[in-house]
XYZ file of C-alpha atoms in Angstrom:
181
model
C 18.376 -79.330 -43.259
C 16.516 -75.973 -41.790
C 13.576 -74.773 -43.582
C 14.130 -70.940 -44.076
C 14.804 -69.023 -46.673
C 16.453 -65.418 -46.638
C 16.040 -62.763 -48.722
C 18.961 -60.328 -48.473
C 18.633 -57.091 -50.770
C 21.239 -54.186 -51.073
C 20.266 -51.218 -53.483
C 21.240 -47.736 -54.143
C 18.090 -45.582 -53.466
C 16.967 -41.996 -53.789
C 19.065 -38.763 -55.264
C 21.310 -38.993 -52.063
C 22.157 -42.524 -53.382
C 21.762 -44.112 -50.088
C 22.496 -47.585 -49.779
C 19.512 -49.373 -48.752
C 19.410 -53.047 -46.747
C 16.391 -55.244 -46.829
C 15.754 -58.546 -45.299
C 12.950 -60.948 -45.736
C 12.583 -64.182 -44.090
C 10.277 -66.844 -45.004
C 10.200 -69.618 -41.905
C 8.949 -72.958 -42.196
C 10.167 -75.473 -39.984
C 12.903 -73.407 -38.775
C 12.509 -70.236 -36.905
C 15.073 -67.334 -37.109
C 15.581 -65.674 -33.627
C 18.290 -63.221 -34.624
C 20.122 -62.064 -37.730
C 23.244 -59.829 -37.549
C 23.039 -58.040 -41.119
C 24.850 -56.159 -42.370
C 27.949 -57.034 -40.354
C 28.754 -54.831 -37.467
C 31.363 -52.023 -38.627
C 34.574 -51.710 -37.190
C 35.481 -48.076 -36.182
C 39.091 -48.453 -36.056
C 39.456 -46.373 -38.739
C 36.982 -43.702 -37.961
C 37.551 -40.351 -35.546
C 33.972 -40.692 -33.586
C 31.081 -42.999 -33.361
C 28.084 -40.771 -33.160
C 25.282 -42.107 -30.983
C 21.742 -41.106 -30.633
C 20.991 -42.674 -27.490
C 20.141 -40.803 -24.381
C 21.238 -36.882 -25.174
C 23.608 -38.002 -27.517
C 27.223 -39.211 -27.630
C 30.355 -38.545 -29.353
C 32.650 -41.717 -28.720
C 36.094 -41.024 -29.665
C 37.815 -43.987 -31.581
C 40.385 -44.614 -28.876
C 38.217 -43.558 -25.629
C 40.575 -45.003 -22.980
C 37.574 -46.308 -21.041
C 35.031 -49.145 -21.653
C 31.691 -47.587 -22.807
C 28.428 -48.918 -22.748
C 25.366 -46.700 -24.397
C 23.136 -47.979 -21.471
C 24.965 -50.672 -18.930
C 25.747 -49.549 -15.826
C 29.414 -49.074 -15.163
C 31.142 -50.245 -11.761
C 33.288 -48.237 -9.728
C 36.402 -50.138 -10.823
C 35.391 -49.177 -14.516
C 34.151 -52.545 -15.568
C 30.723 -53.055 -16.987
C 28.229 -54.687 -14.271
C 28.067 -58.285 -15.578
C 24.740 -59.000 -13.666
C 23.254 -56.390 -15.975
C 22.191 -58.713 -18.835
C 18.930 -56.934 -19.651
C 17.862 -56.859 -23.300
C 15.387 -53.740 -23.348
C 17.666 -51.553 -21.477
C 20.899 -52.674 -23.037
C 20.121 -52.765 -26.943
C 16.961 -52.146 -28.248
C 16.830 -49.335 -31.001
C 13.308 -48.754 -30.072
C 14.546 -47.619 -26.337
C 16.424 -44.840 -28.139
C 14.784 -41.619 -28.944
C 15.877 -41.694 -32.457
C 16.969 -44.909 -34.513
C 20.239 -43.989 -36.035
C 23.764 -43.939 -35.345
C 26.889 -42.784 -37.472
C 30.935 -42.056 -37.660
C 32.930 -39.458 -38.611
C 36.224 -39.177 -40.187
C 37.990 -36.044 -40.802
C 35.259 -33.861 -42.441
C 33.381 -36.827 -44.043
C 30.441 -38.679 -42.021
C 27.919 -41.417 -42.535
C 24.982 -42.874 -40.825
C 22.795 -45.814 -40.740
C 19.207 -45.393 -40.202
C 17.060 -48.053 -39.111
C 13.627 -47.601 -40.635
C 12.219 -50.847 -38.986
C 13.356 -49.885 -35.346
C 10.451 -52.313 -33.787
C 12.352 -55.610 -32.736
C 15.475 -54.136 -33.831
C 18.767 -53.740 -31.601
C 22.228 -53.308 -32.279
C 25.490 -54.941 -31.584
C 27.863 -52.398 -29.587
C 31.270 -53.070 -28.202
C 33.972 -50.396 -27.217
C 36.851 -52.039 -24.601
C 39.138 -49.338 -23.041
C 41.099 -47.795 -25.694
C 38.515 -48.586 -28.318
C 37.718 -49.226 -31.239
C 34.061 -49.078 -31.247
C 32.255 -51.738 -33.305
C 28.562 -51.262 -33.874
C 25.986 -52.959 -36.297
C 22.456 -53.594 -36.425
C 20.854 -56.797 -34.962
C 17.301 -57.831 -36.018
C 15.428 -59.588 -33.619
C 12.286 -62.051 -33.754
C 8.760 -60.760 -32.922
C 6.613 -63.219 -31.008
C 8.968 -66.132 -31.746
C 9.106 -65.372 -35.874
C 10.456 -63.127 -38.144
C 7.058 -61.496 -39.027
C 7.743 -58.611 -41.351
C 10.762 -57.147 -43.561
C 13.367 -55.323 -42.157
C 15.366 -51.952 -43.839
C 18.417 -50.044 -42.888
C 19.264 -46.844 -44.766
C 23.057 -46.116 -45.035
C 23.514 -42.283 -45.975
C 27.333 -40.773 -46.482
C 28.322 -37.288 -46.408
C 31.652 -35.857 -47.851
C 31.383 -33.102 -45.568
C 29.285 -33.629 -42.268
C 29.613 -33.992 -38.619
C 26.793 -34.892 -35.789
C 24.957 -32.021 -36.875
C 24.764 -33.012 -40.487
C 23.650 -36.467 -39.150
C 20.741 -35.209 -36.812
C 19.313 -32.930 -39.509
C 19.307 -35.889 -42.087
C 17.661 -38.181 -39.828
C 15.022 -35.062 -39.231
C 14.579 -35.105 -43.054
C 14.179 -38.783 -43.233
C 11.586 -38.683 -40.435
C 9.750 -35.776 -42.032
C 9.569 -37.558 -45.472
C 8.361 -40.593 -43.931
C 5.424 -38.715 -42.465
C 6.691 -39.704 -38.911
C 7.518 -35.960 -37.774
C 5.744 -34.737 -34.943
C 6.206 -31.080 -33.738
C 5.750 -29.575 -30.363
C 3.759 -26.963 -31.881
């Protein structure tokens, strides 16, 4: 039996009552290379998936074409099967902001990856949707060397602007905000 212990915790935190997911891994003889937790969210019940990659994207649930945040699309609309790069395809540290979210009617929710180093995402949007997206924690130099954290925020009334402002507030509160001036 592999000698590894996973500590998975979920708690409600702060005045906004965010749901926070933490994972700590104690490896002995076994090594964890990847952990997909919490599970990817199926966007079949949302109107839009909000992505902060590139200049930002609002991806409708039923978008008729295959979509990938970074992978190259061939002239026939398929994703290039030769594009198997990891860094350009799904590492959150390649995004300018480490969050994504969803809108349904007037409500919205978002996930903020608080430990974006070695964090990636699971992503799928086939022709006609829906979008499935979730966190993927990767090892660091062959081991899970530090704890990983994800924050889930909910808004009764909100849209992509609400989500971007919430991320800015998170960055400012964590001391990571750098202004151009």
